[in-house]
Amino acid sequence: MTGRSARPKATMNETIPQLSSYDETSLDAAFATLGAEVRDETSTPHDAEAFRLRWLGRKQGRLKLVSDAWLKSAPAEARKPLGMRFNQLKQQIEAALAGATATPLASAKKAGIDITLPGAVRASGIQHPLLKTMNEIVAVFHHLGYSTALGPQVESDFYNFEALNFPPNHPARDTQDTLVVAGQQSRPSRDRLLMRTHTSPVQIRTMVAQAAPVRIVVPGKVHRNDAADATHSPVFHQVEGLCVDTNITFSDLKGTLDHAMKALFGSGVKTRFFPSFFPFTEPSADVQISCIFCAGKGCRKCKQSGWIELLGCGMVDPAVFASVDQQREAQGLPRAYGTAKISGFAFGMGVERIAMIQHGISDIGHFYSGDMRFLEQFA
Amino acid sequence: MNILSNWLRTYVPGIAVDDLQLAEDLTLRGIAVEGVHDLGSDTEGKPNGHLFEMDITTNRVDAMNHYGIAREAATIYNLPLVPFDTALPAAQSVAQPFSVEIADDAKNVCGRFTARVLRGVTIAPSNGLVAEYFALLGLKAISNAVDASNFVLQGMGHPTHAFDLDKIDGGILVRLARKGEKLRLLDGTERTLEADDLVIADHSKALSLAGVMGGWDSMITPETKNILVEAAWFDPASIRRSSRRHGLHTDASHRYERGADFNACPVANARVSKLILQSGGTPEGELIDRIVPAIAARTADRSPIALSIHQVQRHLGTTLDDQPKQSALTAEIVRQYLTALGCELTAHANSADATFAVKLPSWRLDLEREIDLIEEVARVYGYNRFANTLPTALPVMAHPLAAAEAAVRTRLLALGYSEAISSSFASEADGATFRAVCPTASGAIALENPLSDEARLLRPSLAPGMLAMLAHNLNRDVREARLFEQGSVFTGSQELVVESHSLSLGLAGEMAATSLHSAKDVAIFELKGVVESLLSLFAASPETLGRSAAAGLTFSNDAPAWLEAGRSATALLGGVPIACFGELAATQREARKLRQPVYLAEMDLDALYRLPLRRATAREISRFQAVERDFSFTFADAVEWRCIAEAIHALGIAELTRLAPVEIFRDAKAGSAGSYALLLRCVFQSNLRTLREDELNDWSARLIAALTALGGSIRR
Ligand SMILES: [Zn+2]
């Protein structure tokens, strides 16, 4: 591959300009012409090597030819001013050459690769967007001083319902809502096995095993007897939290979740709390965050309300503490959750919903399909 | 349930805010208004107000009507609530009052029964407010007597029923049904009753299914002249049972199931009677009111509960309106809120323990404990008027498995495997075929109420789920997939379900041959590599934290039947299976109509996580040059790499730092079937000195001799 000089090749051997006189004015004019020649050749894309050879070539370089010709016939007193001017011209040429190497316009082409082809890399695996979101939520609570606790997916009625203050005939206990392990009818109600419908049983398991203070965050898979559609799945994931100590207050619950939502969705996010009802908390609340898409102005995603409902929470119901202490006594442990001093709060959120909001995912089914076309978007 | 703002405002005159603000204020207090619809104006241009679509939580049956929500508004705005007008025209006296009895066997389920006789009524279309409100609510008007009952239900939430008095034989007897007893209901169906269905009967037959639906034979018709109005209190569990059994979810059963207001019976009865009498007729005798004291004692006449202002402040914490050392939630505020909600507060006798003794309203059976009252205070005050405070943080304890799980996950992601989540369930057929690597227990766990036939079992293995995900991709022309799933698998019995941690790997795609593996086999060896890589994250034992557990792996050609025999293997650690991997069995592939081979692995993560994480021990990097020597041999196929490696290691050359097969070449054409050519690379190095040519030659000679003894022939 050869570069192209801006000037025709014929100039290579063009005649040496004649110098009419050796006075200062004639010298200045003659060197100005040579300087303009150099500038001309380097002002447009050019082959730097050809340019170097043409001017600085050891035998046939133009600089040598011109200086040989002019010095040969120069009077002694003109040699010094001539020499100074040739040095200046040489510096100009070298500076032009240094500039050319800094812009490797043609050099990559010379190396013979098409750098515009796609980069090659061993593809790494992709974190599941749902589990990534779940891990992010858990990390937020780790930073707030919560430790991870886990529990089984097959639970007893006691841990999933009874200890959490669900009355015996609560609709959630119906097989229409809960997947039940076969062959449980003959067992005492509290021992019947089912697929946990929430991560809340881990609250009970933790408090039975450990006296207050408690700060746990519980990520996990839960199941309900729900028909699958775009926003429902019989399998889904929750992150639960529990904070129990002396004199934990409702304003602590508010502050904690407000802080966590800002950590997850950005410091500009606002939270709003509504009274709600859960058997295992009192007071209970639903929490909304200001819409992260329209900053609360109202858009399609928040149904023009400016708010998105995100989680449920509340102060731990005294009945839950009573169940825990009962169970602790049954296991030979001292009571540790007397409500005269101990109080606490719990909260739970659906991870699918949060990940769907974060990533604009319209169908919950994508999470469980293993579809590479879906996962690759999160690489 | 829908509410008319105009109707609601008749109960709380003076609400200063507009309907939208009213809806918002109610919602923020837990009386959720889901939708607000402008109803326009009537023919005279008077605004019809708004229709509120309500979403009332199941514990607040008292707020599932206009008056209940009006009470909330009165509480929020600190306004008086208008009492009901229950005055009726003067009654005709009667010598013998109408007979109403609650049978002994029904006294634990019917707590109160009020009845009033109306004579000489006129059955006509509804008019006035009833017609107006029904039209706005989109309710169907039937006749004044029927509509009166529905109007009172919408207004104050208490179900009532009107009987044609002349169809009643003798008098009313509230009793349990006789098993097999027949009753034709208002919907025209004939029901066969059970012995625990509660019925309103006369002296010869059942008239209605109590709290659920009236009967056909005693219903109001245009010919009806005399009416018996019923307003009663029934036990929630009893009504729920009958409602479920007969598949009848009615407005009445919905209320009774959630706990009706014991004291509302006479009021509702009067309201219905008053509406019917507007079209003519007179009441006869006084209201007949039968009360079961035991039920009154646990509904209307509950003992007062203690409430401490200290507990209110202790549970609720800091508010935005707090003054220094003074909570905004004062005893005065608490008294104001709870009184407005219908509680009666008196100073508690023992002021050291509690501030108030609180008598609870008959319509709020959800209020039972001090904490319930604290919730009411928080709710009315407004959740968003509390400050955001943070409790003290505790040190975070790492979960025992967290580091191991993260190491495995990070490694798999780095190896190019993407994370996936599959179904927790399996079909019975898959349950019989697929098993966890080293199942703790053998039985499969079936569900009582599976979601579908394909989901009868809790998955005993992650492999079927992984296979389904690979098939999902292949069926959509996604030909390359590398997936992993970490999840629970379930075995055991119906009494004891064992939940184990498992890992599955799935691999599908065109792969290029390497110098060691043919294109056909390379996926199997990739899975082997992944298994080894995961094991290398862990140490062989707590005593040897620097020693990779992968060094202790052995491989057997035995594998579960769902993998293709001869193209699969089991990895064992200390002789116990820890993983199996290979190509999916052809039978399974055909059953799933997959056109290309897929490769699966499953690993017992519980076994893996029992190992400690490896803590690498660095060794000195030699200052002396390493020497590489290649050897080219031909071996019979029966000579496995393991034998070759063992033979060389048996030479005990300490300076042999690396031994690896570099290339395997099989050329069936060249008359060399049953044998293969192997290029072997040995690296020799010492930490102490430069190796001499003579010792290198000696080692090479010993190595060649050992491999020749194995049956190999060196290629020149
Ligand atoms: Zn929005």
PDB file of N, CA and C and ligand atoms in Angstrom, chain A residues 290-308, ligand 1:
ATOM      1  N   SER A 290     -43.048   7.876  44.784  1.00  0.00           N
ATOM      2  CA  SER A 290     -43.380   8.786  43.689  1.00  0.00           C
ATOM      3  C   SER A 290     -42.881   8.137  42.404  1.00  0.00           C
ATOM      4  N   CYS A 291     -43.671   8.268  41.339  1.00  0.00           N
ATOM      5  CA  CYS A 291     -43.404   7.553  40.091  1.00  0.00           C
ATOM      6  C   CYS A 291     -41.994   7.880  39.591  1.00  0.00           C
ATOM      7  N   ILE A 292     -41.203   6.820  39.341  1.00  0.00           N
ATOM      8  CA  ILE A 292     -39.819   7.041  38.919  1.00  0.00           C
ATOM      9  C   ILE A 292     -39.738   7.402  37.437  1.00  0.00           C
ATOM     10  N   PHE A 293     -40.850   7.283  36.734  1.00  0.00           N
ATOM     11  CA  PHE A 293     -40.835   7.590  35.299  1.00  0.00           C
ATOM     12  C   PHE A 293     -41.180   9.061  35.044  1.00  0.00           C
ATOM     13  N   CYS A 294     -42.103   9.593  35.843  1.00  0.00           N
ATOM     14  CA  CYS A 294     -42.558  10.959  35.578  1.00  0.00           C
ATOM     15  C   CYS A 294     -42.282  11.867  36.770  1.00  0.00           C
ATOM     16  N   ALA A 295     -41.529  11.342  37.756  1.00  0.00           N
ATOM     17  CA  ALA A 295     -41.222  12.124  38.963  1.00  0.00           C
ATOM     18  C   ALA A 295     -42.490  12.668  39.622  1.00  0.00           C
ATOM     19  N   GLY A 296     -43.577  11.898  39.516  1.00  0.00           N
ATOM     20  CA  GLY A 296     -44.788  12.267  40.237  1.00  0.00           C
ATOM     21  C   GLY A 296     -45.758  13.137  39.465  1.00  0.00           C
ATOM     22  N   LYS A 297     -45.417  13.446  38.209  1.00  0.00           N
ATOM     23  CA  LYS A 297     -46.320  14.321  37.445  1.00  0.00           C
ATOM     24  C   LYS A 297     -47.540  13.562  36.912  1.00  0.00           C
ATOM     25  N   GLY A 298     -47.412  12.234  36.777  1.00  0.00           N
ATOM     26  CA  GLY A 298     -48.502  11.436  36.224  1.00  0.00           C
ATOM     27  C   GLY A 298     -48.166  10.983  34.822  1.00  0.00           C
ATOM     28  N   CYS A 299     -48.197   9.668  34.611  1.00  0.00           N
ATOM     29  CA  CYS A 299     -47.903   9.127  33.285  1.00  0.00           C
ATOM     30  C   CYS A 299     -48.652   7.804  33.153  1.00  0.00           C
ATOM     31  N   ARG A 300     -48.447   7.130  32.008  1.00  0.00           N
ATOM     32  CA  ARG A 300     -49.174   5.893  31.770  1.00  0.00           C
ATOM     33  C   ARG A 300     -48.774   4.819  32.794  1.00  0.00           C
ATOM     34  N   LYS A 301     -47.469   4.777  33.119  1.00  0.00           N
ATOM     35  CA  LYS A 301     -46.966   3.721  33.998  1.00  0.00           C
ATOM     36  C   LYS A 301     -47.554   3.817  35.408  1.00  0.00           C
ATOM     37  N   CYS A 302     -47.858   5.037  35.857  1.00  0.00           N
ATOM     38  CA  CYS A 302     -48.411   5.180  37.207  1.00  0.00           C
ATOM     39  C   CYS A 302     -49.907   5.459  37.129  1.00  0.00           C
ATOM     40  N   LYS A 303     -50.500   5.166  35.979  1.00  0.00           N
ATOM     41  CA  LYS A 303     -51.928   5.399  35.747  1.00  0.00           C
ATOM     42  C   LYS A 303     -52.301   6.836  36.097  1.00  0.00           C
ATOM     43  N   GLN A 304     -51.435   7.752  35.756  1.00  0.00           N
ATOM     44  CA  GLN A 304     -51.642   9.201  35.944  1.00  0.00           C
ATOM     45  C   GLN A 304     -51.696   9.631  37.397  1.00  0.00           C
ATOM     46  N   SER A 305     -51.392   8.719  38.327  1.00  0.00           N
ATOM     47  CA  SER A 305     -51.526   9.093  39.739  1.00  0.00           C
ATOM     48  C   SER A 305     -50.262   9.742  40.272  1.00  0.00           C
ATOM     49  N   GLY A 306     -49.117   9.507  39.598  1.00  0.00           N
ATOM     50  CA  GLY A 306     -47.860  10.035  40.116  1.00  0.00           C
ATOM     51  C   GLY A 306     -47.240   9.148  41.188  1.00  0.00           C
ATOM     52  N   TRP A 307     -47.933   8.056  41.529  1.00  0.00           N
ATOM     53  CA  TRP A 307     -47.451   7.180  42.601  1.00  0.00           C
ATOM     54  C   TRP A 307     -47.478   5.722  42.147  1.00  0.00           C
ATOM     55  N   ILE A 308     -46.558   4.935  42.659  1.00  0.00           N
ATOM     56  CA  ILE A 308     -46.492   3.504  42.359  1.00  0.00           C
ATOM     57  C   ILE A 308     -46.501   2.745  43.684  1.00  0.00           C
TER      58      ILE A 308
HETATM   59 ZN    ZN C   1     -45.687   8.250  36.298  1.00  0.00          ZN
END
